[in-house]
Short mmCIF file of C-alpha atoms in Angstrom, two decimals:
data_model
loop_
_atom_site.label_atom_id
_atom_site.label_comp_id
_atom_site.label_asym_id
_atom_site.label_seq_id
_atom_site.Cartn_x
_atom_site.Cartn_y
_atom_site.Cartn_z
CA MET A 1 234.47 123.88 220.81
CA SER A 2 237.16 122.84 223.30
CA ASP A 3 239.86 125.22 224.54
CA ALA A 4 242.49 123.25 222.58
CA SER A 5 240.49 123.65 219.37
CA LYS A 6 239.99 127.35 220.02
CA SER A 7 243.72 127.69 220.62
CA ASP A 8 244.50 126.02 217.31
CA LEU A 9 242.01 128.20 215.41
CA PHE A 10 243.35 131.42 216.95
CA LEU A 11 246.93 130.40 216.19
CA VAL A 12 246.01 129.90 212.52
CA ILE A 13 244.60 133.45 212.48
CA VAL A 14 247.83 134.62 214.15
CA THR A 15 249.86 133.17 211.28
CA VAL A 16 247.84 135.23 208.78
CA LEU A 17 248.34 138.43 210.80
CA ALA A 18 252.04 137.63 211.17
CA ALA A 19 252.47 137.17 207.43
CA ILE A 20 250.73 140.47 206.71
CA SER A 21 253.02 142.08 209.26
CA TRP A 22 256.05 140.93 207.24
CA MET A 23 254.80 143.08 204.36
CA PHE A 24 254.18 146.12 206.57
CA SER A 25 257.59 145.78 208.22
CA LYS A 26 259.45 145.34 204.94
CA GLU A 27 257.89 148.54 203.63
CA ALA A 28 258.66 150.43 206.86
CA VAL A 29 262.35 149.44 207.20
CA ALA A 30 262.90 150.73 203.68
CA LEU A 31 262.02 154.19 205.01
CA MET A 32 263.56 154.27 208.50
CA PRO A 33 266.25 152.54 210.64
CA PRO A 34 265.12 149.01 211.60
CA LEU A 35 265.64 149.23 215.37
CA LEU A 36 263.94 152.62 215.56
CA PHE A 37 261.02 151.16 213.65
CA MET A 38 260.77 148.28 216.11
CA ALA A 39 260.91 150.67 219.07
CA VAL A 40 258.12 152.91 217.75
CA ARG A 41 256.05 149.93 216.61
CA PHE A 42 256.18 148.04 219.90
CA LEU A 43 255.90 151.05 222.20
CA LEU A 44 252.79 152.22 220.34
CA ALA A 45 251.28 148.70 220.36
CA GLY A 46 252.13 148.20 224.03
CA LEU A 47 250.66 151.57 225.00
CA ILE A 48 247.39 150.73 223.25
CA LEU A 49 247.09 147.47 225.18
CA ALA A 50 248.28 149.02 228.46
CA ILE A 51 245.46 151.57 228.32
CA ALA A 52 242.96 148.75 227.76
CA ALA A 53 244.59 146.69 230.54
CA TYR A 54 244.86 149.48 233.12
CA ARG A 55 242.84 147.71 235.82
CA PRO A 56 244.25 144.18 235.27
CA LEU A 57 247.77 145.62 235.35
CA ARG A 58 247.16 147.15 238.80
CA ARG A 59 246.09 143.75 240.15
CA LEU A 60 249.30 141.95 239.14
CA SER A 61 251.72 140.82 241.83
CA ARG A 62 255.41 141.68 241.80
CA ASP A 63 256.24 138.12 240.68
CA GLN A 64 253.76 138.29 237.79
CA ILE A 65 255.20 141.61 236.61
CA LEU A 66 258.79 140.35 236.78
CA ARG A 67 257.93 137.17 234.87
CA SER A 68 256.14 139.23 232.21
CA ILE A 69 259.14 141.54 231.86
CA SER A 70 261.46 138.53 231.50
CA VAL A 71 259.29 137.27 228.63
CA GLY A 72 259.53 140.72 227.04
CA LEU A 73 263.32 140.85 227.42
CA VAL A 74 263.76 137.52 225.62
CA PHE A 75 261.27 138.57 222.96
CA GLY A 76 263.04 141.92 222.56
CA VAL A 77 266.33 140.19 221.79
CA GLY A 78 264.58 137.91 219.31
CA MET A 79 262.82 140.79 217.54
CA THR A 80 266.12 142.66 217.33
CA PHE A 81 267.68 139.75 215.46
CA TRP A 82 264.56 139.41 213.28
CA VAL A 83 264.34 143.03 212.14
CA MET A 84 268.08 143.13 211.44
CA GLY A 85 267.62 140.02 209.32
CA LEU A 86 264.72 141.68 207.52
CA PHE A 87 266.81 144.81 206.95
CA HIS A 88 269.92 143.02 205.67
CA GLY A 89 268.31 139.99 204.03
CA THR A 90 267.50 139.79 200.34
CA HIS A 91 265.36 136.63 200.22
CA LEU A 92 262.05 136.95 202.05
CA GLY A 93 261.19 133.26 201.64
CA GLU A 94 264.41 132.07 203.23
CA GLY A 95 263.94 134.57 206.04
CA ALA A 96 260.47 133.19 206.74
CA PHE A 97 261.84 129.64 206.73
CA LEU A 98 264.65 130.41 209.14
CA THR A 99 262.38 132.40 211.47
CA SER A 100 259.81 129.59 211.53
CA LEU A 101 262.48 127.15 212.63
CA GLY A 102 262.02 128.74 216.05
CA VAL A 103 258.50 127.27 216.17
CA VAL A 104 259.82 123.84 215.22
CA ILE A 105 262.49 124.07 217.95
CA VAL A 106 259.89 124.82 220.65
CA PRO A 107 258.99 121.19 221.50
CA VAL A 108 262.67 120.24 221.68
CA LEU A 109 263.48 123.22 223.91
CA ALA A 110 260.47 122.60 226.15
CA ARG A 111 261.55 119.00 226.60
CA LEU A 112 265.27 119.65 227.19
CA ILE A 113 265.04 122.73 229.44
CA PHE A 114 261.67 122.43 231.16
CA ARG A 115 261.18 118.65 230.89
CA GLU A 116 257.75 119.22 229.35
CA ALA A 117 256.32 116.00 227.94
CA GLN A 118 255.57 116.08 224.22
CA PRO A 119 253.17 113.77 222.34
CA PHE A 120 254.76 111.37 219.85
CA SER A 121 252.81 113.08 217.04
CA THR A 122 254.85 116.25 217.63
CA TRP A 123 258.13 114.44 217.04
CA LEU A 124 256.70 113.01 213.82
CA ALA A 125 255.49 116.44 212.71
CA VAL A 126 258.78 118.26 213.29
CA PRO A 127 260.87 116.62 210.50
CA ILE A 128 257.92 116.84 208.10
CA ALA A 129 257.60 120.56 208.85
CA VAL A 130 261.35 121.11 208.36
CA GLY A 131 261.20 119.33 205.01
CA GLY A 132 258.21 121.39 203.92
CA LEU A 133 259.79 124.65 204.97
CA ALA A 134 262.95 123.70 203.10
CA LEU A 135 261.04 123.00 199.88
CA LEU A 136 259.09 126.21 200.30
CA SER A 137 262.01 128.53 200.84
CA LEU A 138 265.31 126.96 199.88
CA GLU A 139 264.72 125.87 196.29
CA ASN A 140 267.88 127.58 195.02
CA GLY A 141 270.06 126.49 197.95
CA PHE A 142 271.04 128.26 201.13
CA ARG A 143 273.13 131.39 200.54
CA PRO A 144 274.75 132.42 203.84
CA GLU A 145 274.66 136.18 204.41
CA ALA A 146 274.38 138.58 207.30
CA GLY A 147 270.59 138.65 207.11
CA GLN A 148 270.32 134.88 207.33
CA LEU A 149 272.58 134.72 210.39
CA PHE A 150 270.33 137.25 212.13
CA PHE A 151 267.28 135.11 211.26
CA VAL A 152 268.93 131.99 212.71
CA ALA A 153 269.76 133.80 215.96
CA GLY A 154 266.19 135.14 216.05
CA ALA A 155 264.69 131.68 215.54
CA CYS A 156 266.58 130.24 218.51
CA THR A 157 265.51 133.16 220.71
CA PHE A 158 261.88 132.94 219.56
CA ALA A 159 261.78 129.27 220.58
CA LEU A 160 262.64 130.30 224.14
CA PHE A 161 260.10 133.15 223.99
CA PHE A 162 257.25 130.86 222.85
CA THR A 163 257.98 128.45 225.69
CA LEU A 164 258.26 131.15 228.37
CA ASN A 165 255.12 132.88 227.09
CA THR A 166 253.09 129.68 227.35
CA ARG A 167 254.36 129.01 230.86
CA THR A 168 253.67 132.57 232.02
CA ALA A 169 250.16 132.61 230.54
CA ASN A 170 249.15 129.42 232.39
CA GLN A 171 248.78 128.42 236.04
CA ARG A 172 251.68 126.23 237.19
CA THR A 173 252.88 124.47 240.31
CA VAL A 174 256.66 124.43 240.68
CA VAL A 175 259.21 123.27 243.23
CA ASN A 176 261.65 125.99 244.31
CA ARG A 177 265.29 125.58 245.32
CA ARG A 178 264.32 124.83 248.90
CA GLY A 179 262.12 121.95 247.78
CA GLU A 180 258.91 123.83 248.52
CA THR A 181 255.87 123.60 246.26
CA VAL A 182 254.96 127.05 244.97
CA GLU A 183 251.93 128.09 242.93
CA LYS A 184 252.81 130.31 239.98
CA HIS A 185 249.70 132.30 239.13
CA LYS A 186 249.11 132.86 235.46
CA VAL A 187 249.32 136.32 233.98
CA PRO A 188 246.15 137.18 231.99
CA ALA A 189 246.71 137.57 228.24
CA LEU A 190 245.97 141.30 228.02
CA PRO A 191 248.34 142.62 230.74
CA LEU A 192 250.99 140.01 229.81
CA THR A 193 250.98 141.12 226.20
CA ALA A 194 251.02 144.81 227.16
CA ILE A 195 254.06 144.38 229.42
CA THR A 196 255.83 142.18 226.88
CA LEU A 197 255.36 144.65 224.02
CA LEU A 198 256.40 147.65 226.11
CA THR A 199 259.53 145.77 227.20
CA VAL A 200 260.40 144.96 223.59
CA GLY A 201 259.90 148.61 222.71
CA ALA A 202 262.19 149.73 225.54
CA VAL A 203 264.91 147.23 224.58
CA THR A 204 264.93 148.22 220.90
CA LEU A 205 264.71 151.93 221.77
CA VAL A 206 267.93 151.70 223.78
CA GLU A 207 269.60 149.70 221.02
CA SER A 208 268.49 152.20 218.39
CA PHE A 209 269.68 155.17 220.45
CA VAL A 210 273.15 153.65 220.68
CA MET A 211 273.45 152.27 217.15
CA GLU A 212 271.32 154.39 214.81
CA ALA A 213 270.93 157.99 213.66
CA TRP A 214 267.41 159.32 214.24
CA GLN A 215 267.67 162.80 212.72
CA PRO A 216 267.36 161.80 209.02
CA THR A 217 264.11 159.97 209.79
CA LEU A 218 262.74 162.80 211.94
CA ASP A 219 263.51 165.28 209.14
CA SER A 220 261.70 163.24 206.48
CA VAL A 221 258.63 161.73 208.14
CA SER A 222 256.07 161.00 205.44
CA ALA A 223 252.44 159.96 205.45
CA GLU A 224 253.50 156.67 203.88
CA LEU A 225 255.91 155.92 206.71
CA VAL A 226 253.32 156.76 209.37
CA TRP A 227 250.84 154.50 207.59
CA TRP A 228 253.17 151.46 207.63
CA VAL A 229 254.17 152.03 211.25
CA VAL A 230 250.55 152.35 212.43
CA LEU A 231 249.49 149.24 210.52
CA SER A 232 252.44 147.31 211.95
CA ALA A 233 251.65 148.47 215.49
CA VAL A 234 247.89 147.91 215.46
CA ILE A 235 247.43 144.83 213.25
CA GLY A 236 250.83 143.17 213.18
CA THR A 237 251.72 143.73 216.84
CA SER A 238 248.98 144.55 219.37
CA GLY A 239 246.27 142.53 217.63
CA ARG A 240 248.50 139.65 216.61
CA PHE A 241 250.38 139.12 219.87
CA LEU A 242 247.33 139.60 222.08
CA LEU A 243 245.54 136.87 220.12
CA GLN A 244 248.65 134.66 220.22
CA THR A 245 249.06 135.04 223.98
CA TYR A 246 245.37 134.35 224.54
CA ALA A 247 245.60 131.24 222.35
CA GLN A 248 248.62 130.03 224.32
CA SER A 249 246.76 130.66 227.58
CA LEU A 250 244.08 128.16 226.47
CA SER A 251 246.57 125.30 226.46
CA ALA A 252 249.27 124.61 229.04
CA HIS A 253 251.32 122.66 226.50
CA SER A 254 253.70 124.27 224.05
CA HIS A 255 253.37 121.73 221.21
CA GLY A 256 250.29 123.47 219.79
CA VAL A 257 252.50 126.40 218.79
CA VAL A 258 253.81 124.19 215.95
CA ILE A 259 250.79 125.52 214.06
CA LEU A 260 252.76 128.75 213.61
CA VAL A 261 254.78 127.01 210.87
CA LEU A 262 251.88 128.10 208.65
CA GLU A 263 253.33 131.60 208.72
CA PRO A 264 255.85 131.15 205.84
CA VAL A 265 253.09 129.69 203.67
CA TRP A 266 251.11 132.92 204.00
CA VAL A 267 254.31 134.96 203.61
CA ALA A 268 255.00 133.25 200.29
CA LEU A 269 251.44 133.77 199.10
CA PHE A 270 251.27 137.43 200.16
CA ALA A 271 254.74 138.13 198.76
CA ALA A 272 253.57 136.76 195.44
CA GLY A 273 250.78 139.32 195.32
CA TRP A 274 252.58 142.17 197.11
CA PHE A 275 256.10 142.04 195.69
CA GLY A 276 255.44 140.00 192.55
CA GLU A 277 257.29 136.92 193.79
CA SER A 278 256.26 133.61 192.23
CA MET A 279 255.78 130.14 193.69
CA THR A 280 257.12 127.04 191.92
CA LEU A 281 255.77 123.51 192.04
CA VAL A 282 258.53 122.66 194.50
CA GLN A 283 257.38 125.45 196.82
CA LEU A 284 253.77 124.31 196.51
CA GLY A 285 254.96 120.85 197.49
CA GLY A 286 256.54 122.44 200.55
CA CYS A 287 253.19 123.98 201.45
CA GLY A 288 251.64 120.52 201.19
CA LEU A 289 254.22 119.05 203.56
CA ILE A 290 253.62 121.84 206.08
CA PHE A 291 249.89 121.15 206.08
CA MET A 292 250.67 117.45 206.50
CA ALA A 293 252.84 118.29 209.51
CA LEU A 294 249.95 120.21 211.04
CA LEU A 295 247.60 117.27 210.52
CA VAL A 296 250.10 114.88 212.11
CA ASN A 297 250.74 117.22 215.03
CA ARG A 298 247.05 117.71 215.78
CA TRP A 299 245.87 114.25 214.73
CA GLY A 300 244.62 113.40 218.23
CA ALA A 301 242.34 116.43 218.34
CA LEU A 302 241.24 115.99 214.73
CA SER A 303 240.39 112.30 215.13
CA LYS A 304 238.47 113.05 218.34
CA ALA A 305 236.46 115.77 216.58
CA LEU A 306 235.81 113.49 213.59
CA LYS A 307 234.61 110.65 215.82
CA GLY A 308 232.34 113.03 217.70
CA TRP A 309 230.85 114.29 214.43
CA LEU A 310 230.29 110.72 213.16
CA ASN A 311 228.68 109.70 216.44
CA ARG A 312 226.28 112.64 216.28
CA ARG A 313 225.40 111.77 212.67
CA THR A 314 224.78 108.13 213.64
CA HIS A 315 222.66 109.16 216.63
CA ARG A 316 220.55 111.51 214.48
CA GLY A 317 220.10 108.76 211.89
CA ALA A 318 218.89 106.33 214.54
CA LEU A 319 216.28 108.85 215.66
#
């Protein structure tokens, strides 16, 4: 299996972990302030990975550390918007749609800001994905509210995070302001993810300290709350983002991240079983469009794999 195929497979798994994390987070923010939850969740997840990445972290250069922190700062802002949207929002499906728009924006952002070439299939897949996400989540029309505005802001920030994360996780040659060619060494997935998560935790901890009251939560810590926080930290954060960063490190191009539009499909399915939400035929049609967008986006890789399989079958038949 090629690195591109591995990247796609891992990103599909990431979407499942991300959708499960929505459920954990929704349960947790019902029991504690949202920013405090994010701080505890990401600091715990980052600490777990930092312990595992102790030696790789010591080998990082100053430039690699600073670039990793910058990725974490952008991600921290995005996660702040996201959790506030989750806390204030009332429609989980719409929230998933709006958040996933960040993935759809990635190719556009990569092209406009970083001049990263995008295959034509990506531009075909983007409107199909938007249409599918709309059918999946906006059946009753868009109802502007505070939560939705937070999700929109988060989506735009996530698009920048996805692009920066891909660039940091891969080796690049750039031209600095003096016109000199400089080699930007990639940051391995494990230390990059550890630094990113710890930075997010630090950002949200400061925000929570300024904006939220901690004492009520500290006075009423329950086993249920600890359970949701631990699950969010281990499965929905350290495991998910380590796998995502590793997947992005297998491909220097950002268009593969479009696969993450699968996330709201899983969110809708899990919400149906977890919170008793139902899916209509229109929403199922949206799921179909999203899968079509994925096929269009990855058609080059799929057709190559199919041709290879047919050639092997023909060769075996000739023998």
